[in-house]
GROMACS .gro file of N, CA and C in nm:
model
  318
    1UNK      N    1  -5.032   3.377  -1.289
    1UNK     CA    2  -5.150   3.386  -1.218
    1UNK      C    3  -5.172   3.516  -1.167
    2UNK      N    4  -5.285   3.568  -1.160
    2UNK     CA    5  -5.317   3.688  -1.092
    2UNK      C    6  -5.289   3.698  -0.945
    3UNK      N    7  -5.269   3.803  -0.882
    3UNK     CA    8  -5.248   3.816  -0.737
    3UNK      C    9  -5.368   3.760  -0.668
    4UNK      N   10  -5.348   3.677  -0.568
    4UNK     CA   11  -5.460   3.621  -0.489
    4UNK      C   12  -5.501   3.727  -0.370
    5UNK      N   13  -5.638   3.751  -0.372
    5UNK     CA   14  -5.676   3.853  -0.273
    5UNK      C   15  -5.643   3.805  -0.126
    6UNK      N   16  -5.633   3.898  -0.033
    6UNK     CA   17  -5.595   3.880   0.108
    6UNK      C   18  -5.698   3.792   0.176
    7UNK      N   19  -5.823   3.820   0.150
    7UNK     CA   20  -5.934   3.737   0.204
    7UNK      C   21  -5.931   3.588   0.173
    8UNK      N   22  -5.891   3.566   0.036
    8UNK     CA   23  -5.881   3.423  -0.017
    8UNK      C   24  -5.759   3.360   0.056
    9UNK      N   25  -5.658   3.430   0.062
    9UNK     CA   26  -5.535   3.353   0.137
    9UNK      C   27  -5.565   3.327   0.270
   10UNK      N   28  -5.628   3.435   0.339
   10UNK     CA   29  -5.685   3.402   0.481
   10UNK      C   30  -5.769   3.276   0.492
   11UNK      N   31  -5.860   3.268   0.394
   11UNK     CA   32  -5.943   3.152   0.405
   11UNK      C   33  -5.872   3.021   0.373
   12UNK      N   34  -5.773   3.008   0.286
   12UNK     CA   35  -5.686   2.895   0.270
   12UNK      C   36  -5.615   2.859   0.396
   13UNK      N   37  -5.558   2.964   0.467
   13UNK     CA   38  -5.486   2.926   0.584
   13UNK      C   39  -5.569   2.872   0.697
   14UNK      N   40  -5.698   2.929   0.703
   14UNK     CA   41  -5.797   2.888   0.799
   14UNK      C   42  -5.828   2.731   0.765
   15UNK      N   43  -5.849   2.710   0.643
   15UNK     CA   44  -5.885   2.563   0.606
   15UNK      C   45  -5.766   2.475   0.647
   16UNK      N   46  -5.636   2.522   0.625
   16UNK     CA   47  -5.522   2.439   0.654
   16UNK      C   48  -5.518   2.419   0.797
   17UNK      N   49  -5.545   2.521   0.878
   17UNK     CA   50  -5.542   2.500   1.027
   17UNK      C   51  -5.637   2.399   1.078
   18UNK      N   52  -5.759   2.401   1.009
   18UNK     CA   53  -5.850   2.299   1.052
   18UNK      C   54  -5.840   2.158   1.007
   19UNK      N   55  -5.740   2.129   0.928
   19UNK     CA   56  -5.702   1.983   0.882
   19UNK      C   57  -5.604   1.914   0.976
   20UNK      N   58  -5.647   1.800   1.015
   20UNK     CA   59  -5.558   1.718   1.108
   20UNK      C   60  -5.482   1.615   1.015
   21UNK      N   61  -5.560   1.539   0.948
   21UNK     CA   62  -5.502   1.442   0.843
   21UNK      C   63  -5.587   1.465   0.716
   22UNK      N   64  -5.520   1.496   0.604
   22UNK     CA   65  -5.590   1.510   0.481
   22UNK      C   66  -5.512   1.610   0.388
   23UNK      N   67  -5.584   1.681   0.299
   23UNK     CA   68  -5.525   1.761   0.196
   23UNK      C   69  -5.614   1.880   0.160
   24UNK      N   70  -5.542   1.983   0.123
   24UNK     CA   71  -5.620   2.092   0.068
   24UNK      C   72  -5.577   2.113  -0.085
   25UNK      N   73  -5.659   2.123  -0.166
   25UNK     CA   74  -5.639   2.126  -0.307
   25UNK      C   75  -5.658   2.279  -0.368
   26UNK      N   76  -5.580   2.334  -0.432
   26UNK     CA   77  -5.601   2.463  -0.489
   26UNK      C   78  -5.605   2.456  -0.643
   27UNK      N   79  -5.717   2.481  -0.713
   27UNK     CA   80  -5.722   2.448  -0.856
   27UNK      C   81  -5.726   2.589  -0.934
   28UNK      N   82  -5.639   2.601  -1.031
   28UNK     CA   83  -5.628   2.715  -1.114
   28UNK      C   84  -5.666   2.683  -1.256
   29UNK      N   85  -5.742   2.777  -1.315
   29UNK     CA   86  -5.768   2.772  -1.468
   29UNK      C   87  -5.752   2.912  -1.528
   30UNK      N   88  -5.682   2.917  -1.638
   30UNK     CA   89  -5.664   3.055  -1.706
   30UNK      C   90  -5.583   3.145  -1.608
   31UNK      N   91  -5.500   3.094  -1.526
   31UNK     CA   92  -5.424   3.180  -1.433
   31UNK      C   93  -5.499   3.237  -1.318
   32UNK      N   94  -5.613   3.177  -1.294
   32UNK     CA   95  -5.710   3.231  -1.188
   32UNK      C   96  -5.730   3.117  -1.084
   33UNK      N   97  -5.727   3.133  -0.958
   33UNK     CA   98  -5.750   3.031  -0.849
   33UNK      C   99  -5.909   3.029  -0.857
   34UNK      N  100  -5.960   2.918  -0.891
   34UNK     CA  101  -6.112   2.905  -0.901
   34UNK      C  102  -6.173   2.816  -0.797
   35UNK      N  103  -6.091   2.728  -0.737
   35UNK     CA  104  -6.150   2.640  -0.638
   35UNK      C  105  -6.060   2.594  -0.519
   36UNK      N  106  -6.110   2.582  -0.407
   36UNK     CA  107  -6.035   2.532  -0.290
   36UNK      C  108  -6.114   2.412  -0.252
   37UNK      N  109  -6.043   2.293  -0.254
   37UNK     CA  110  -6.099   2.161  -0.205
   37UNK      C  111  -6.035   2.113  -0.076
   38UNK      N  112  -6.115   2.067   0.016
   38UNK     CA  113  -6.058   2.013   0.149
   38UNK      C  114  -6.105   1.862   0.162
   39UNK      N  115  -6.015   1.781   0.176
   39UNK     CA  116  -6.028   1.643   0.204
   39UNK      C  117  -5.977   1.613   0.337
   40UNK      N  118  -6.051   1.551   0.436
   40UNK     CA  119  -6.007   1.522   0.558
   40UNK      C  120  -6.019   1.366   0.590
   41UNK      N  121  -5.922   1.306   0.638
   41UNK     CA  122  -5.941   1.173   0.675
   41UNK      C  123  -5.965   1.161   0.825
   42UNK      N  124  -6.072   1.089   0.853
   42UNK     CA  125  -6.111   1.071   1.004
   42UNK      C  126  -6.067   0.935   1.037
   43UNK      N  127  -6.021   0.914   1.155
   43UNK     CA  128  -5.992   0.792   1.216
   43UNK      C  129  -6.116   0.733   1.287
   44UNK      N  130  -6.143   0.598   1.274
   44UNK     CA  131  -6.254   0.546   1.323
   44UNK      C  132  -6.251   0.546   1.474
   45UNK      N  133  -6.140   0.521   1.535
   45UNK     CA  134  -6.122   0.525   1.690
   45UNK      C  135  -6.011   0.615   1.717
   46UNK      N  136  -6.028   0.687   1.835
   46UNK     CA  137  -5.919   0.796   1.869
   46UNK      C  138  -5.787   0.734   1.905
   47UNK      N  139  -5.679   0.790   1.847
   47UNK     CA  140  -5.550   0.733   1.874
   47UNK      C  141  -5.507   0.791   2.015
   48UNK      N  142  -5.439   0.702   2.076
   48UNK     CA  143  -5.393   0.746   2.224
   48UNK      C  144  -5.251   0.803   2.205
   49UNK      N  145  -5.230   0.914   2.266
   49UNK     CA  146  -5.103   0.963   2.260
   49UNK      C  147  -5.054   1.055   2.137
   50UNK      N  148  -5.140   1.083   2.063
   50UNK     CA  149  -5.111   1.172   1.938
   50UNK      C  150  -5.115   1.306   1.983
   51UNK      N  151  -5.003   1.379   1.975
   51UNK     CA  152  -4.999   1.515   2.008
   51UNK      C  153  -5.085   1.602   1.926
   52UNK      N  154  -5.135   1.710   1.972
   52UNK     CA  155  -5.212   1.807   1.897
   52UNK      C  156  -5.112   1.892   1.814
   53UNK      N  157  -5.140   1.954   1.708
   53UNK     CA  158  -5.043   2.035   1.631
   53UNK      C  159  -5.021   2.168   1.716
   54UNK      N  160  -4.899   2.215   1.691
   54UNK     CA  161  -4.857   2.337   1.746
   54UNK      C  162  -4.922   2.453   1.676
   55UNK      N  163  -4.962   2.567   1.759
   55UNK     CA  164  -5.013   2.679   1.686
   55UNK      C  165  -4.927   2.743   1.611
   56UNK      N  166  -4.947   2.799   1.490
   56UNK     CA  167  -4.854   2.864   1.397
   56UNK      C  168  -4.805   2.979   1.443
   57UNK      N  169  -4.679   2.990   1.443
   57UNK     CA  170  -4.619   3.137   1.488
   57UNK      C  171  -4.647   3.230   1.367
   58UNK      N  172  -4.643   3.365   1.388
   58UNK     CA  173  -4.658   3.459   1.287
   58UNK      C  174  -4.550   3.436   1.164
   59UNK      N  175  -4.429   3.399   1.202
   59UNK     CA  176  -4.334   3.379   1.104
   59UNK      C  177  -4.357   3.250   1.018
   60UNK      N  178  -4.404   3.146   1.092
   60UNK     CA  179  -4.452   3.011   1.013
   60UNK      C  180  -4.560   3.057   0.915
   61UNK      N  181  -4.661   3.131   0.964
   61UNK     CA  182  -4.785   3.160   0.887
   61UNK      C  183  -4.740   3.238   0.763
   62UNK      N  184  -4.654   3.329   0.779
   62UNK     CA  185  -4.601   3.415   0.675
   62UNK      C  186  -4.526   3.335   0.571
   63UNK      N  187  -4.446   3.243   0.618
   63UNK     CA  188  -4.372   3.151   0.533
   63UNK      C  189  -4.477   3.063   0.442
   64UNK      N  190  -4.577   3.013   0.514
   64UNK     CA  191  -4.665   2.931   0.439
   64UNK      C  192  -4.737   3.012   0.337
   65UNK      N  193  -4.792   3.127   0.384
   65UNK     CA  194  -4.859   3.224   0.287
   65UNK      C  195  -4.762   3.266   0.161
   66UNK      N  196  -4.629   3.281   0.176
   66UNK     CA  197  -4.548   3.321   0.069
   66UNK      C  198  -4.523   3.187  -0.020
   67UNK      N  199  -4.517   3.079   0.051
   67UNK     CA  200  -4.497   2.957  -0.035
   67UNK      C  201  -4.624   2.931  -0.119
   68UNK      N  202  -4.747   2.944  -0.070
   68UNK     CA  203  -4.874   2.940  -0.154
   68UNK      C  204  -4.869   3.023  -0.260
   69UNK      N  205  -4.835   3.153  -0.238
   69UNK     CA  206  -4.843   3.252  -0.339
   69UNK      C  207  -4.741   3.223  -0.445
   70UNK      N  208  -4.624   3.185  -0.410
   70UNK     CA  209  -4.518   3.157  -0.496
   70UNK      C  210  -4.570   3.028  -0.600
   71UNK      N  211  -4.612   2.939  -0.545
   71UNK     CA  212  -4.651   2.822  -0.611
   71UNK      C  213  -4.768   2.842  -0.709
   72UNK      N  214  -4.867   2.925  -0.666
   72UNK     CA  215  -4.982   2.952  -0.756
   72UNK      C  216  -4.940   3.053  -0.850
   73UNK      N  217  -4.841   3.140  -0.836
   73UNK     CA  218  -4.807   3.256  -0.929
   73UNK      C  219  -4.770   3.206  -1.061
   74UNK      N  220  -4.701   3.084  -1.067
   74UNK     CA  221  -4.657   3.032  -1.185
   74UNK      C  222  -4.750   2.914  -1.249
   75UNK      N  223  -4.852   2.901  -1.183
   75UNK     CA  224  -4.956   2.806  -1.236
   75UNK      C  225  -5.065   2.857  -1.310
   76UNK      N  226  -5.084   2.808  -1.437
   76UNK     CA  227  -5.179   2.862  -1.527
   76UNK      C  228  -5.310   2.767  -1.531
   77UNK      N  229  -5.271   2.637  -1.566
   77UNK     CA  230  -5.376   2.537  -1.554
   77UNK      C  231  -5.322   2.426  -1.461
   78UNK      N  232  -5.400   2.389  -1.363
   78UNK     CA  233  -5.360   2.268  -1.282
   78UNK      C  234  -5.406   2.283  -1.133
   79UNK      N  235  -5.331   2.213  -1.041
   79UNK     CA  236  -5.358   2.217  -0.902
   79UNK      C  237  -5.237   2.212  -0.822
   80UNK      N  238  -5.250   2.260  -0.701
   80UNK     CA  239  -5.154   2.240  -0.605
   80UNK      C  240  -5.223   2.169  -0.491
   81UNK      N  241  -5.162   2.065  -0.439
   81UNK     CA  242  -5.222   1.988  -0.338
   81UNK      C  243  -5.129   1.993  -0.215
   82UNK      N  244  -5.186   2.040  -0.100
   82UNK     CA  245  -5.103   2.060   0.021
   82UNK      C  246  -5.142   1.949   0.113
   83UNK      N  247  -5.043   1.866   0.146
   83UNK     CA  248  -5.063   1.739   0.230
   83UNK      C  249  -5.055   1.790   0.377
   84UNK      N  250  -5.141   1.741   0.460
   84UNK     CA  251  -5.134   1.759   0.596
   84UNK      C  252  -5.142   1.628   0.679
   85UNK      N  253  -5.049   1.613   0.773
   85UNK     CA  254  -5.038   1.489   0.867
   85UNK      C  255  -5.019   1.529   0.998
   86UNK      N  256  -5.110   1.490   1.084
   86UNK     CA  257  -5.111   1.534   1.231
   86UNK      C  258  -5.102   1.677   1.247
   87UNK      N  259  -5.180   1.743   1.169
   87UNK     CA  260  -5.174   1.893   1.182
   87UNK      C  261  -5.055   1.973   1.124
   88UNK      N  262  -4.963   1.901   1.068
   88UNK     CA  263  -4.850   1.973   1.013
   88UNK      C  264  -4.849   1.946   0.858
   89UNK      N  265  -4.810   2.068   0.796
   89UNK     CA  266  -4.799   2.066   0.652
   89UNK      C  267  -4.677   1.974   0.621
   90UNK      N  268  -4.697   1.868   0.533
   90UNK     CA  269  -4.575   1.783   0.525
   90UNK      C  270  -4.518   1.814   0.376
   91UNK      N  271  -4.585   1.841   0.279
   91UNK     CA  272  -4.539   1.874   0.146
   91UNK      C  273  -4.652   1.933   0.052
   92UNK      N  274  -4.600   1.980  -0.056
   92UNK     CA  275  -4.691   2.042  -0.172
   92UNK      C  276  -4.659   1.936  -0.294
   93UNK      N  277  -4.776   1.902  -0.351
   93UNK     CA  278  -4.771   1.833  -0.484
   93UNK      C  279  -4.822   1.928  -0.587
   94UNK      N  280  -4.761   1.928  -0.711
   94UNK     CA  281  -4.803   2.024  -0.808
   94UNK      C  282  -4.835   1.956  -0.932
   95UNK      N  283  -4.948   1.971  -0.990
   95UNK     CA  284  -4.999   1.900  -1.105
   95UNK      C  285  -5.020   2.021  -1.219
   96UNK      N  286  -4.942   2.024  -1.319
   96UNK     CA  287  -4.964   2.137  -1.427
   96UNK      C  288  -5.019   2.076  -1.549
   97UNK      N  289  -5.108   2.145  -1.611
   97UNK     CA  290  -5.170   2.097  -1.736
   97UNK      C  291  -5.131   2.196  -1.848
   98UNK      N  292  -5.124   2.150  -1.961
   98UNK     CA  293  -5.093   2.231  -2.071
   98UNK      C  294  -5.217   2.216  -2.172
   99UNK      N  295  -5.251   2.334  -2.234
   99UNK     CA  296  -5.359   2.328  -2.340
   99UNK      C  297  -5.296   2.361  -2.461
  100UNK      N  298  -5.325   2.278  -2.575
  100UNK     CA  299  -5.268   2.303  -2.705
  100UNK      C  300  -5.402   2.335  -2.793
  101UNK      N  301  -5.412   2.448  -2.837
  101UNK     CA  302  -5.532   2.489  -2.919
  101UNK      C  303  -5.510   2.490  -3.070
  102UNK      N  304  -5.396   2.459  -3.106
  102UNK     CA  305  -5.363   2.467  -3.264
  102UNK      C  306  -5.343   2.342  -3.329
  103UNK      N  307  -5.365   2.220  -3.246
  103UNK     CA  308  -5.343   2.094  -3.306
  103UNK      C  309  -5.480   2.036  -3.366
  104UNK      N  310  -5.455   1.946  -3.463
  104UNK     CA  311  -5.567   1.875  -3.510
  104UNK      C  312  -5.615   1.766  -3.418
  105UNK      N  313  -5.761   1.755  -3.398
  105UNK     CA  314  -5.806   1.655  -3.316
  105UNK      C  315  -5.789   1.672  -3.165
  106UNK      N  316  -5.765   1.802  -3.135
  106UNK     CA  317  -5.750   1.841  -2.988
  106UNK      C  318  -5.858   1.929  -2.954
   0.00000   0.00000   0.00000
């Protein structure tokens, strides 16, 4: 994958900061990040005693930035889903797709 522009990485981090429960999906085609999807789950009634997420430290933000860059760098077709629960990134899911252009019927 091509290098991700700094303003795009900044946008992705801002989206991640804004999600309390949900996910952010990064979609790549032909080695280029083409789409950022945000899905947020909203509770019908407010929870009592749910702590607000901590503000990211500069070190934590840099680690998240490097992790996103590393995961996207090796992705040609597919998506990276970043799962957020209670304002904290819990894990990344990776879906890779392969294209076979020389087969019959494909």
